[in-house]
Every structure is written in structure tokens, then in C-alpha cells.
Coordinates of N, CA and C in Angstrom, one line a residue:
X204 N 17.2 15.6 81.6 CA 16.7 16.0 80.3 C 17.1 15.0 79.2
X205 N 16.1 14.8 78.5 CA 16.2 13.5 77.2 C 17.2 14.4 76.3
X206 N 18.0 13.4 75.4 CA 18.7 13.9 74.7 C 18.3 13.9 73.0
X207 N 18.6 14.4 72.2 CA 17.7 14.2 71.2 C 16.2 14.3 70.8
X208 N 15.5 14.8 71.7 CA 14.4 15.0 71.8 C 13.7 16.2 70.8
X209 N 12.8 16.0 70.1 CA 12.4 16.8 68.9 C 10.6 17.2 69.1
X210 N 10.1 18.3 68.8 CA 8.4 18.5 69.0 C 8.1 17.5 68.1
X211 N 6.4 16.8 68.6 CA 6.0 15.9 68.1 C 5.8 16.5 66.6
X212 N 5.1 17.2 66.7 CA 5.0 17.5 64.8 C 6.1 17.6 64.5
X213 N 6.8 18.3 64.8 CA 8.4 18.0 63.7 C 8.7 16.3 63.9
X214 N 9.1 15.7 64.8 CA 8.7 14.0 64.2 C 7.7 13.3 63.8
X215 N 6.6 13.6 63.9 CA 5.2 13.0 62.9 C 5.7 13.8 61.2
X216 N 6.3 14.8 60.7 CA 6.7 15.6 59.5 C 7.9 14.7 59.6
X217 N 8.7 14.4 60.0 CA 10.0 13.4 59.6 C 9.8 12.0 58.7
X218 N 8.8 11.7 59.7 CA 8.1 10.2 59.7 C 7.5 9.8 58.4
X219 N 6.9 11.3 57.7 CA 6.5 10.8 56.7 C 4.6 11.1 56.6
X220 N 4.1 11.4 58.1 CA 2.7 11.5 58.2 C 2.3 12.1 57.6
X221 N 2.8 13.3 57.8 CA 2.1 14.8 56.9 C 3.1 15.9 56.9
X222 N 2.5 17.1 56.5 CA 3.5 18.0 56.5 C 3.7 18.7 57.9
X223 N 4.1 19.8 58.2 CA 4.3 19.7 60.0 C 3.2 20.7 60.5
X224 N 2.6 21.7 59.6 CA 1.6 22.3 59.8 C 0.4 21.4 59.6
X225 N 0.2 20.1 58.7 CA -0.5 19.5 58.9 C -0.7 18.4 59.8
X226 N 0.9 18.3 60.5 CA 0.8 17.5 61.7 C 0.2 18.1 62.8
X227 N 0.2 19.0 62.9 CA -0.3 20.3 63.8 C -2.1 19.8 64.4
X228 N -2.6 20.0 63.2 CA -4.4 19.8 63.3 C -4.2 17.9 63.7
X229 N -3.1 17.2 63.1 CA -3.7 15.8 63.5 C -3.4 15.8 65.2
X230 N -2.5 16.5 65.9 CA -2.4 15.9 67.2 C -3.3 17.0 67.6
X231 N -4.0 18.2 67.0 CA -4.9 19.1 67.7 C -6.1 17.6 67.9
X232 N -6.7 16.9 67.4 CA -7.6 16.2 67.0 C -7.4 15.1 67.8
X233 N -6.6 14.6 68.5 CA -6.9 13.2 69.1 C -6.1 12.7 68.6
X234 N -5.7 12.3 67.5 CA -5.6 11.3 67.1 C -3.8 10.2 67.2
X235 N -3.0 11.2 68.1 CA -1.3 10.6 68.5 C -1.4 10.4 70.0
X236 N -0.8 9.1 69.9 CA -0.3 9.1 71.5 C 1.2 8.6 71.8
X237 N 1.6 9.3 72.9 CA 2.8 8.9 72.9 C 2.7 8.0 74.5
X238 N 3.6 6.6 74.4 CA 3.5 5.8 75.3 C 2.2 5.9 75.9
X239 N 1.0 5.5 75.3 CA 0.0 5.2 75.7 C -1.3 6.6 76.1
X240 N -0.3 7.7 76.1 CA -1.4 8.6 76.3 C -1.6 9.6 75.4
X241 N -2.8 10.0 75.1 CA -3.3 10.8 73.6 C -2.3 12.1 73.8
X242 N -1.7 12.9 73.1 CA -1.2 14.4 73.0 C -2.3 15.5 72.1
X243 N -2.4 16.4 72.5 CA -3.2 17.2 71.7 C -2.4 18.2 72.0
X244 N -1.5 18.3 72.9 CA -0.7 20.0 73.0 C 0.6 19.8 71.8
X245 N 0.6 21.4 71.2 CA 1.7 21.3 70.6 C 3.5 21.3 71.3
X246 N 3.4 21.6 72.3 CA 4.7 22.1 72.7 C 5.3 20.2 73.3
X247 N 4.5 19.2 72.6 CA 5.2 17.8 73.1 C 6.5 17.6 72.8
X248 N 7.6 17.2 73.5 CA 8.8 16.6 72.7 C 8.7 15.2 73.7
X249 N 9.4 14.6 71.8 CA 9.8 12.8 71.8 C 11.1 12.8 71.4
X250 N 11.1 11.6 72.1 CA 12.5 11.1 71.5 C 12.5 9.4 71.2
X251 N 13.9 9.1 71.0 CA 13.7 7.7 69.9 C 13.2 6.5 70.7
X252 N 13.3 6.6 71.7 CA 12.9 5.5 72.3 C 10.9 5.5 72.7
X253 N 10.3 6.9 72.7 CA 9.2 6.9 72.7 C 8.2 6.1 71.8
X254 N 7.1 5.2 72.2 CA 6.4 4.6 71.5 C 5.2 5.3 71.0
X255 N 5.4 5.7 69.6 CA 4.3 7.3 69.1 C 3.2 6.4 68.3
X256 N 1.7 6.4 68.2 CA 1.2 5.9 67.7 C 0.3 7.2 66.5
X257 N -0.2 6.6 65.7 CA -1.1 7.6 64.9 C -2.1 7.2 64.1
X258 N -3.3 6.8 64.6 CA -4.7 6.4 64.7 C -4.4 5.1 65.3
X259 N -4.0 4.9 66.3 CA -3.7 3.2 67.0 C -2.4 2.7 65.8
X260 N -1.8 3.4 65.2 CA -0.6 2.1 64.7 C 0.5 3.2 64.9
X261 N 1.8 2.3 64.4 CA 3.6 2.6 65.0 C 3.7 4.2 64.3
X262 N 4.4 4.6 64.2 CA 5.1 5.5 63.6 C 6.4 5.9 64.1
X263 N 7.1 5.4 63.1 CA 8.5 5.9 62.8 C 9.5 6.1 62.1
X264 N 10.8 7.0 62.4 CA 11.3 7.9 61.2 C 11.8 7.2 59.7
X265 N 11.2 7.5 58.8 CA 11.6 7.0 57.8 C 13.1 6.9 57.0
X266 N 14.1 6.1 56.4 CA 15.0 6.5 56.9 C 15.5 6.6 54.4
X267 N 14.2 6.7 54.1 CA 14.0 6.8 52.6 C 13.2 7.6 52.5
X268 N 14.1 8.7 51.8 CA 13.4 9.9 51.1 C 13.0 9.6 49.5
X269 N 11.6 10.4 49.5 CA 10.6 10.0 47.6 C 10.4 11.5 47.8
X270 N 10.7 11.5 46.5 CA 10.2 13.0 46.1 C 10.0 12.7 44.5
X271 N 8.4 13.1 44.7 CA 7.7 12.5 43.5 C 7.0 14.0 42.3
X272 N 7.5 14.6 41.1 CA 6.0 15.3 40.4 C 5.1 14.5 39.7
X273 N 4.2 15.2 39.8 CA 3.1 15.0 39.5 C 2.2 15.7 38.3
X274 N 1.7 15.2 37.3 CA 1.2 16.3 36.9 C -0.6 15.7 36.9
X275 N -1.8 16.5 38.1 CA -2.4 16.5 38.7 C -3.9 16.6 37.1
X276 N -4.5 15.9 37.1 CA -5.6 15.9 35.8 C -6.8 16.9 37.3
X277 N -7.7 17.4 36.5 CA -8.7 18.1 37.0 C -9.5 16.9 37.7
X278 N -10.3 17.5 38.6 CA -11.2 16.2 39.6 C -10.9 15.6 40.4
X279 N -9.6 15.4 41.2 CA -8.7 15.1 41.8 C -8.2 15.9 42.9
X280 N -8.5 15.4 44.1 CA -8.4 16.2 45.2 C -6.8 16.1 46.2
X281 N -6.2 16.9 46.1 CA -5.0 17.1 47.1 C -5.1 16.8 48.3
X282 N -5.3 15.5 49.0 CA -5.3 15.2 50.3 C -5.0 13.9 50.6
X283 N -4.7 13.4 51.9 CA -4.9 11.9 52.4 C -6.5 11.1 52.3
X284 N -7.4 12.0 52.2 CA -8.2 11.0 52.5 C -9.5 12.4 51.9
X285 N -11.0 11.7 51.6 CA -11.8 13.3 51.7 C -13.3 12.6 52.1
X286 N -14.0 12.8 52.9 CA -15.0 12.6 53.1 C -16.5 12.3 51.9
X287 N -16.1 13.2 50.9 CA -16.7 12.8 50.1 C -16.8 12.1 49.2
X288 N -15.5 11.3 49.0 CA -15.0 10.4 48.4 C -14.7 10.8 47.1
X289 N -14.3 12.0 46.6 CA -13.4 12.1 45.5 C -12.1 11.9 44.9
X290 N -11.7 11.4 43.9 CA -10.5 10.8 43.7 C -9.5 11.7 44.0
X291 N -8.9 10.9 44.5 CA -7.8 11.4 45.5 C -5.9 11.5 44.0
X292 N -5.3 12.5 44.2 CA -4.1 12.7 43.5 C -3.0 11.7 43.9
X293 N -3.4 11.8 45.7 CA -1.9 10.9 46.0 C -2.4 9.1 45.4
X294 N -3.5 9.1 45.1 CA -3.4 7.7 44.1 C -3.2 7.6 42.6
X295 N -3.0 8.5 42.1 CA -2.1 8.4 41.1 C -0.3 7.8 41.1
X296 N 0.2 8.3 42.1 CA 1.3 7.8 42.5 C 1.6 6.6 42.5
X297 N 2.8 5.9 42.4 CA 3.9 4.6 42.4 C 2.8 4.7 43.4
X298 N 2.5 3.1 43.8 CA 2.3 2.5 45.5 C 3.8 2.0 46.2
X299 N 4.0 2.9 47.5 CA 5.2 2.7 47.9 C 4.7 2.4 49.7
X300 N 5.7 1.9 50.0 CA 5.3 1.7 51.7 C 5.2 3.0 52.3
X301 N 6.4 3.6 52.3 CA 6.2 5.3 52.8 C 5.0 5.7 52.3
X302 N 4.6 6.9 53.9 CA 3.3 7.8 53.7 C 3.9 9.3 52.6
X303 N 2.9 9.5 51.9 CA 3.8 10.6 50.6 C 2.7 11.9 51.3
X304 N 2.7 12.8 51.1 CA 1.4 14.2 51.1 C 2.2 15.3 49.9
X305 N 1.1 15.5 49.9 CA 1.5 16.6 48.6 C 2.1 17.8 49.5
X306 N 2.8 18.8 48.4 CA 3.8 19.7 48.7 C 3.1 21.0 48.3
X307 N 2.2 21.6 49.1 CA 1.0 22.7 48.4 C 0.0 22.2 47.9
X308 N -0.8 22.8 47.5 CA -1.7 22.4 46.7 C -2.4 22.6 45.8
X309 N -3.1 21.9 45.1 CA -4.2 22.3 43.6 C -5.6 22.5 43.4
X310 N -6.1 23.3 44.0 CA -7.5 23.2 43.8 C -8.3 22.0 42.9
X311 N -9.6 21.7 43.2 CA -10.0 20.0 42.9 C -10.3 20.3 41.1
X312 N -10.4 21.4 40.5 CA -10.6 21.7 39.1 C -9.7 22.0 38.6
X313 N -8.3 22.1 39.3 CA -6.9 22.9 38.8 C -6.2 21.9 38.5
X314 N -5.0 21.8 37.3 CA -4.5 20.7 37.0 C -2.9 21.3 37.0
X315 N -2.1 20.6 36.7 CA -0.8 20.6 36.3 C 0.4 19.8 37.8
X316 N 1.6 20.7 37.8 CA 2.4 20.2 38.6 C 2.1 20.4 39.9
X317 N 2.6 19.1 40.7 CA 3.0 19.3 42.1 C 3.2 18.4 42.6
X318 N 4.3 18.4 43.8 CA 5.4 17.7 44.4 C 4.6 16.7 45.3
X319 N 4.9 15.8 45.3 CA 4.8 14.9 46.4 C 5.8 13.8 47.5
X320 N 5.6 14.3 48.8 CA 6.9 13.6 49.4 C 6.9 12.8 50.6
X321 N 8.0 12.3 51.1 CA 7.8 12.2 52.6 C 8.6 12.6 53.4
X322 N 9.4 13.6 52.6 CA 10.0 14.6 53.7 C 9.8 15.6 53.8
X323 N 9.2 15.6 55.4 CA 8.7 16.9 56.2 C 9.7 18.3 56.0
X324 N 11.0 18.3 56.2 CA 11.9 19.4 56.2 C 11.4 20.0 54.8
X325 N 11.7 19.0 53.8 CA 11.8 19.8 52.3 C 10.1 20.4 51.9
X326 N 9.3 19.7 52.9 CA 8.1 20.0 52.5 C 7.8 21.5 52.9
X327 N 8.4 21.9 54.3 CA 8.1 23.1 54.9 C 9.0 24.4 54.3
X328 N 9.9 23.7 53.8 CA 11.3 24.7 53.3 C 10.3 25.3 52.0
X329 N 9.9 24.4 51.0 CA 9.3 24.6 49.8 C 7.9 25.4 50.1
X330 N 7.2 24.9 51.4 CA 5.7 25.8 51.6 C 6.0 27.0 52.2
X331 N 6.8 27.5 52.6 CA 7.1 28.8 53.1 C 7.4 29.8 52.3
X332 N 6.4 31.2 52.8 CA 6.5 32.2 52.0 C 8.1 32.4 51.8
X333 N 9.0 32.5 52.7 CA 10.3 33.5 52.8 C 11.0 32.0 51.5
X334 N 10.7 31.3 51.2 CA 11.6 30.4 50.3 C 11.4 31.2 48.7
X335 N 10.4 32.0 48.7 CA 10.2 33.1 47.8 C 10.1 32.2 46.2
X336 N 9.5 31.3 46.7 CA 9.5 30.2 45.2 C 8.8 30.5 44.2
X337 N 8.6 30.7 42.8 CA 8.1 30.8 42.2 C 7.2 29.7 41.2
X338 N 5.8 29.6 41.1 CA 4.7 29.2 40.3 C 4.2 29.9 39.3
X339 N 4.2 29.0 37.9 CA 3.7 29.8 36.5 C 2.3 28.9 36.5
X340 N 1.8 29.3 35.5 CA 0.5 29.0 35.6 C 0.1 29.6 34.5
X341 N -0.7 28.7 33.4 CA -1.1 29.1 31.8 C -3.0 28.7 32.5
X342 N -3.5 30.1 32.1 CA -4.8 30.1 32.7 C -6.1 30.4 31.4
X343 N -7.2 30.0 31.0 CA -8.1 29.9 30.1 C -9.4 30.8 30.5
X344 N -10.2 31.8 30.2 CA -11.1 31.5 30.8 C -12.2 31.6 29.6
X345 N -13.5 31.8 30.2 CA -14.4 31.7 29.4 C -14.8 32.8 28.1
X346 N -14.4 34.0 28.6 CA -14.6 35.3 27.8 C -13.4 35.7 27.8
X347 N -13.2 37.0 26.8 CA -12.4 37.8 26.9 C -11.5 38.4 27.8
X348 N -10.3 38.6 28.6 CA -10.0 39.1 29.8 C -9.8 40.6 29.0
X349 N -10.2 40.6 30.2 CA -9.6 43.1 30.2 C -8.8 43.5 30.4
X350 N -7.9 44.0 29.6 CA -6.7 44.7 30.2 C -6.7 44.9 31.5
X351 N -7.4 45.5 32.2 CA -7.7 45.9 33.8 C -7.5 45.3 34.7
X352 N -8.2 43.7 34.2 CA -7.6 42.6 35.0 C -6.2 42.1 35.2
X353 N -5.3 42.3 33.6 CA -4.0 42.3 34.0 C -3.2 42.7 34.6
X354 N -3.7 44.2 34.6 CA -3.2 45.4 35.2 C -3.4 45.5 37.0
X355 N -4.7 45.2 37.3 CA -4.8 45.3 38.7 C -4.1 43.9 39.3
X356 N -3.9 42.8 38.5 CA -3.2 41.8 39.7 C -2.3 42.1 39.3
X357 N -1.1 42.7 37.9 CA 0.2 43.1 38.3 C 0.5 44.1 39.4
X358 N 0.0 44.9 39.9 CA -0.1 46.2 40.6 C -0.4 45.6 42.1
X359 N -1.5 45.1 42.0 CA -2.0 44.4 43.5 C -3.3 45.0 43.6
X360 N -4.2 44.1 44.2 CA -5.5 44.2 44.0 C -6.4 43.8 45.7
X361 N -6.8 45.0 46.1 CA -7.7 44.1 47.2 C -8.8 43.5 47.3
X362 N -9.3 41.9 47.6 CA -10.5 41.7 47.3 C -10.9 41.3 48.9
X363 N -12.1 41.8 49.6 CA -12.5 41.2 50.7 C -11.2 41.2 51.9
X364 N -10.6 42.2 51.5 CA -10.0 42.2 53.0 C -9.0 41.6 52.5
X365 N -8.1 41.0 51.4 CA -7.2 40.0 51.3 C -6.2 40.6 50.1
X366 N -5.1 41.1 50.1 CA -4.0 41.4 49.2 C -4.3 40.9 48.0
X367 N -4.0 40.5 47.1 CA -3.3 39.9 46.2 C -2.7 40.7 45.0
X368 N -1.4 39.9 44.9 CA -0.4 40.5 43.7 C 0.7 39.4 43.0
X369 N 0.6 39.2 41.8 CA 1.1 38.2 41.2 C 3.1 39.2 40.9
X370 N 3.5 38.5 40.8 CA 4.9 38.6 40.2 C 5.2 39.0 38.8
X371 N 4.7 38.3 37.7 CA 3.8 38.7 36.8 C 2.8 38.2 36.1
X372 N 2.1 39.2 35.0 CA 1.1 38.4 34.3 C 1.3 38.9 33.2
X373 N 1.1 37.8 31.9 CA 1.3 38.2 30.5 C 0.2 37.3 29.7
X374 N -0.2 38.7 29.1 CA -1.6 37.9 27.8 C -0.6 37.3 27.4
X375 N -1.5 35.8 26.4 CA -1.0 35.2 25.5 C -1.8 34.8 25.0
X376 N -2.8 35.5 24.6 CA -4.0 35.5 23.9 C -5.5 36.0 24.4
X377 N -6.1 35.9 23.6 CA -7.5 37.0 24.0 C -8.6 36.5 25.7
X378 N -8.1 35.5 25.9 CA -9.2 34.8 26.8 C -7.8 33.8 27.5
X379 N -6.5 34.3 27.3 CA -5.9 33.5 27.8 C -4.6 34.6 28.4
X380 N -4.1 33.9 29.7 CA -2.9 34.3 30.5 C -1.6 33.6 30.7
X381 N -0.8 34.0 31.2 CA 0.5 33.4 32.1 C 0.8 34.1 33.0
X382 N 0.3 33.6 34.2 CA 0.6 34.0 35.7 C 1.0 33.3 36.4
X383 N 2.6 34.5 36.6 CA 3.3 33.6 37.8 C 3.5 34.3 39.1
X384 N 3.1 33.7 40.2 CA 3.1 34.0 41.8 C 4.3 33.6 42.6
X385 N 4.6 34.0 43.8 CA 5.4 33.9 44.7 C 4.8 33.0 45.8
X386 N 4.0 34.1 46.5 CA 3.6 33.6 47.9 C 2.2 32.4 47.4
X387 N 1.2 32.7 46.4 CA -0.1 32.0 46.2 C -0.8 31.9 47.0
X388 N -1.2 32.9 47.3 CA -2.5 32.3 48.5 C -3.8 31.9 48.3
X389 N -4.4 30.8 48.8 CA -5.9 30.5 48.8 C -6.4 30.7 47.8
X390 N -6.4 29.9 46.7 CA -7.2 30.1 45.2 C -6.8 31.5 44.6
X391 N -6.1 32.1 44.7 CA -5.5 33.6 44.5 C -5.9 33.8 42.8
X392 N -5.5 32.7 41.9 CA -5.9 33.0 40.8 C -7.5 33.2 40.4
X393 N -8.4 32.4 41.0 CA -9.7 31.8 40.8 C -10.2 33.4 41.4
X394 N -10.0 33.8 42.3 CA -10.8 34.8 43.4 C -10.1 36.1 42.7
X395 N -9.2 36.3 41.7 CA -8.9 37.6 41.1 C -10.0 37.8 40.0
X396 N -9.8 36.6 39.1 CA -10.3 36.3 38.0 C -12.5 36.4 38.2
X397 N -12.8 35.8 39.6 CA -14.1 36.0 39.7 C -14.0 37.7 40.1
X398 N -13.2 38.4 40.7 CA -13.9 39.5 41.0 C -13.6 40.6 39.3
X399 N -13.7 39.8 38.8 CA -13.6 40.8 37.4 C -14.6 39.7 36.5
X400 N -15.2 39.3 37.3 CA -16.3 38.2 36.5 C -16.0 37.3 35.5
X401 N -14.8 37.0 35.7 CA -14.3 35.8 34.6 C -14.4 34.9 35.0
X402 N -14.6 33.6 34.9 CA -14.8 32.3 34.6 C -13.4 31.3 34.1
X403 N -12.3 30.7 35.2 CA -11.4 30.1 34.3 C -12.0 28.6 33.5
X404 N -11.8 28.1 33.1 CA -11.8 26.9 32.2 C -10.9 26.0 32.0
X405 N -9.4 26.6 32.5 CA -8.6 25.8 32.5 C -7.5 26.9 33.2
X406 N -7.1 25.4 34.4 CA -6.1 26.6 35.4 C -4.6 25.5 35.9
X407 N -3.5 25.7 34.7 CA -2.7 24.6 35.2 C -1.2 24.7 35.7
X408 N -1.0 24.8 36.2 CA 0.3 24.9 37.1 C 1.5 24.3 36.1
X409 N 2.4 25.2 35.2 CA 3.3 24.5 34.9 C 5.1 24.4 35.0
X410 N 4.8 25.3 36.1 CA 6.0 25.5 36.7 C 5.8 25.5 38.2
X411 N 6.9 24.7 39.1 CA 7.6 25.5 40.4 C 8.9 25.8 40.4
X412 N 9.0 26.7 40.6 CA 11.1 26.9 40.7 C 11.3 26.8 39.7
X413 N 12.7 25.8 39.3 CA 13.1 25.4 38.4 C 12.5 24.3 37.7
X414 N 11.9 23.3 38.7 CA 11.2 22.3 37.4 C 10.1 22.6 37.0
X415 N 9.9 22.3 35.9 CA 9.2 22.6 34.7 C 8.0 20.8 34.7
X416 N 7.0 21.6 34.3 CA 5.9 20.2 33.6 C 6.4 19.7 32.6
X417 N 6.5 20.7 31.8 CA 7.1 19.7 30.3 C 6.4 19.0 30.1
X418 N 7.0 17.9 29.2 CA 5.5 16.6 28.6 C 5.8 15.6 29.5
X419 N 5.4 15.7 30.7 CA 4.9 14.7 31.8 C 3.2 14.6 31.2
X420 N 2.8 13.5 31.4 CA 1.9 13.3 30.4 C 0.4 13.3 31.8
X421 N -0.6 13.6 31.2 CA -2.0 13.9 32.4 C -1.6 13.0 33.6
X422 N -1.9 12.8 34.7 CA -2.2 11.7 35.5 C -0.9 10.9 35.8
X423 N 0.0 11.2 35.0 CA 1.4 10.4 35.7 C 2.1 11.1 36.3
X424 N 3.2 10.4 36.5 CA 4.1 10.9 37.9 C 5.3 10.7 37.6
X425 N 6.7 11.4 38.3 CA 8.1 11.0 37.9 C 8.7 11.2 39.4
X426 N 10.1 10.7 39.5 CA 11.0 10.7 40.3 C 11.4 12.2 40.3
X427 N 11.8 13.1 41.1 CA 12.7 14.2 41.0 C 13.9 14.2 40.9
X428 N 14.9 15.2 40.0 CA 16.3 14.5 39.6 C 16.6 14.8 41.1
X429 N 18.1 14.7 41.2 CA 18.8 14.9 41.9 C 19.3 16.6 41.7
X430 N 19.5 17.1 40.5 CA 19.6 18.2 39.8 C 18.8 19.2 40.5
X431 N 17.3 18.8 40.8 CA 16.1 19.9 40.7 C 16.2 20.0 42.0
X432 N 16.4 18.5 42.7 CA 16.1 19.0 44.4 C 17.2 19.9 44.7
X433 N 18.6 20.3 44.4 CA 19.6 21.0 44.8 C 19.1 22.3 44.5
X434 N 18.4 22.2 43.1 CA 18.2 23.5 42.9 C 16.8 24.3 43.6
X435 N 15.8 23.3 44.5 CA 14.8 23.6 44.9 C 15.0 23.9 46.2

């Protein structure tokens, strides 16, 4: 038995590729081989001496950790790459040798904060429900909101088969919110807000955890202290 030996997606998430759920769909796909032959099962383990490739080039563990925010302008798509060629968020970023992927994500109209790294552990620790993290969010929409609407996502609201319940929500004006979530699931603010016929206009993320957006200014990017990741 090899010693040191780790599942390939937890070493493709080390490495810096992606996050480990999203290394998951890359070796579902073809696209890793280890010493010459393609893997598509999850239950593979490697170890250091294995030759892992991913789309035909090297990969291996990175031995520099970046942990980058971001504060994300609207139009801007959260991914490695997108078929339809929309501007991409991780090029806003410093150009660094390490592979970065964002740490959650922002819908392609939604703006504000979010992490970008190339470490897989802190990526997974941060995306998991049980890390119980909290997201604020100053939300706009087109009309008036209803009391009702406040009321039903504080309480919890079913739409289509799917929970949702914010942590809390506070007017801060007539057509405007502050909603902060725990778990966030799948557009959760967008899909509350349509089933009461609202329209956001502006939906920006200015909080995770402890770090704050602050005046990080549209479209740029900062280092994370040392302070925030302890605290994250």
C-alpha cells in the first residue's frame, strides 16, 4: 500500500485546479490522467510520485497559498472559462502563475465581494453549509417591496419545491433591503424576490464573515489580511 496517498480530487483541490467539488465534474469528464491513463472514477488515490496530467499538461501541489477579494462589477461571470465568452471575474485579478477559482459564487448581474484562491481545503471549509458563514447583501429593486416579502423570507418561504430562509432581512428603504444568508442557495435572493414579482436592480454582496467590502473600489482586487483568514 502507497504511503501518502490522497483521492484525486482532493489533490487536483490542493494543486490549485479547482475547488474539490469542482474537481469532481473535471475527472467525471475525461479530462485527468494519471501515469498515462484517463481517470473518470472518483474513488482514485495518488500519490507524489504519480504523473497527474489535466487537459494533457503537469499538475502539481502548489506549495503558495493566494487568497485574493474581490469586489466583482455586474457582467462578469464566476468561472475558469464560459463558452459564451463573457468576461470572466478571475481576470480581473493580479496575473499570477498559480491557478485561482473563486470561493462561491455571484450571479453574472450580481456584484460585490468574493474570495478567490488556490487553496482547495479553505475553499471547501468556506463553501460548506456546516461552516455556518454568513453573507450580507444591500439589494435594490425596481418597485416598492411589501412588507410580506420581508416577512415571508424572514420566516421561510417555499418556492417550487425548494426552502428558503434568510438569517435576516431589514428595510432600509422603500424599494430597498439588507439580506443576510447563511447557507445561500442557488440565486436564493433573485428567486424570493421574483416570486413576489419584484425585479432586483442591484444585488451586491457586501459582506462574508468577518470581511467586509468596504471601499474596495468596482473591479479591483486585494490580498486577504492574515487577521481575516484566522478569522474565516
Amino acid at each position: 500500500m502507497r504511503e501518502k496517498s490522497i483521492r484525486l480530487q482532493v489533490f487536483l483541490s490542493h494543486a490549485g485546479v479547482a475547488s474539490r467539488r469542482a474537481a469532481e465534474d473535471i475527472i467525471a469528464s475525461g479530462r485527468v490522467s494519471v501515469n498515462g491513463v484517463i481517470i473518470t472514477s472518483q474513488g482514485t488515490k495518488v500519490a507524489d510520485n504519480d504523473v497527474i496530467l489535466f487537459d494533457g499538461k503537469p499538475v502539481q501541489t502548489e506549495s503558495r497559498k493566494l487568497y485574493f477579494a474581490l469586489n466583482k462589477p455586474p457582467g462578469f461571470i464566476c468561472s475558469s472559462s464560459d463558452p459564451q465568452g463573457r468576461p470572466l471575474a478571475l481576470s480581473l485579478l493580479p496575473q499570477v502563475s498559480e491557478r485561482l477559482y473563486n470561493v462561491g459564487r455571484l450571479d453574472f448581474m450580481s456584484c460585490g465581494l468574493i474570495f478567490f484562491t488556490n487553496d482547495g481545503s479553505f475553499a471547501n471549509k468556506l463553501g460548506h453549509p456546516s461552516s455556518g458563514l454568513e453573507k450580507e447583501y444591500i439589494v435594490e429593486a425596481s418597485g416598492q417591496i411589501p412588507d410580506i416579502t420581508i416577512e415571508a423570507f424572514n420566516q421561510g418561504i417555499t418556492i417550487e419545491g425548494v426552502h428558503y430562509k434568510a438569517k435576516l432581512v431589514e428595510r432600509t428603504g422603500l424599494k430597498a433591503l439588507r439580506v443576510t444568508l447563511v447557507e445561500g442557495k442557488n440565486r436564493e435572493i433573485r428567486r424570493v424576490f421574483s416570486h413576489f414579482h419584484l425585479h432586483p436592480v442591484l444585488l451586491r454582496r457586501v459582506r462574508i464573515g468577518s470581511v467586509e467590502l468596504g471601499n474596495l473600489a468596482e473591479g479591483n482586487s486585494r490580498a486577504l489580511t492574515l487577521k481575516e483568514l484566522s478569522e474565516l
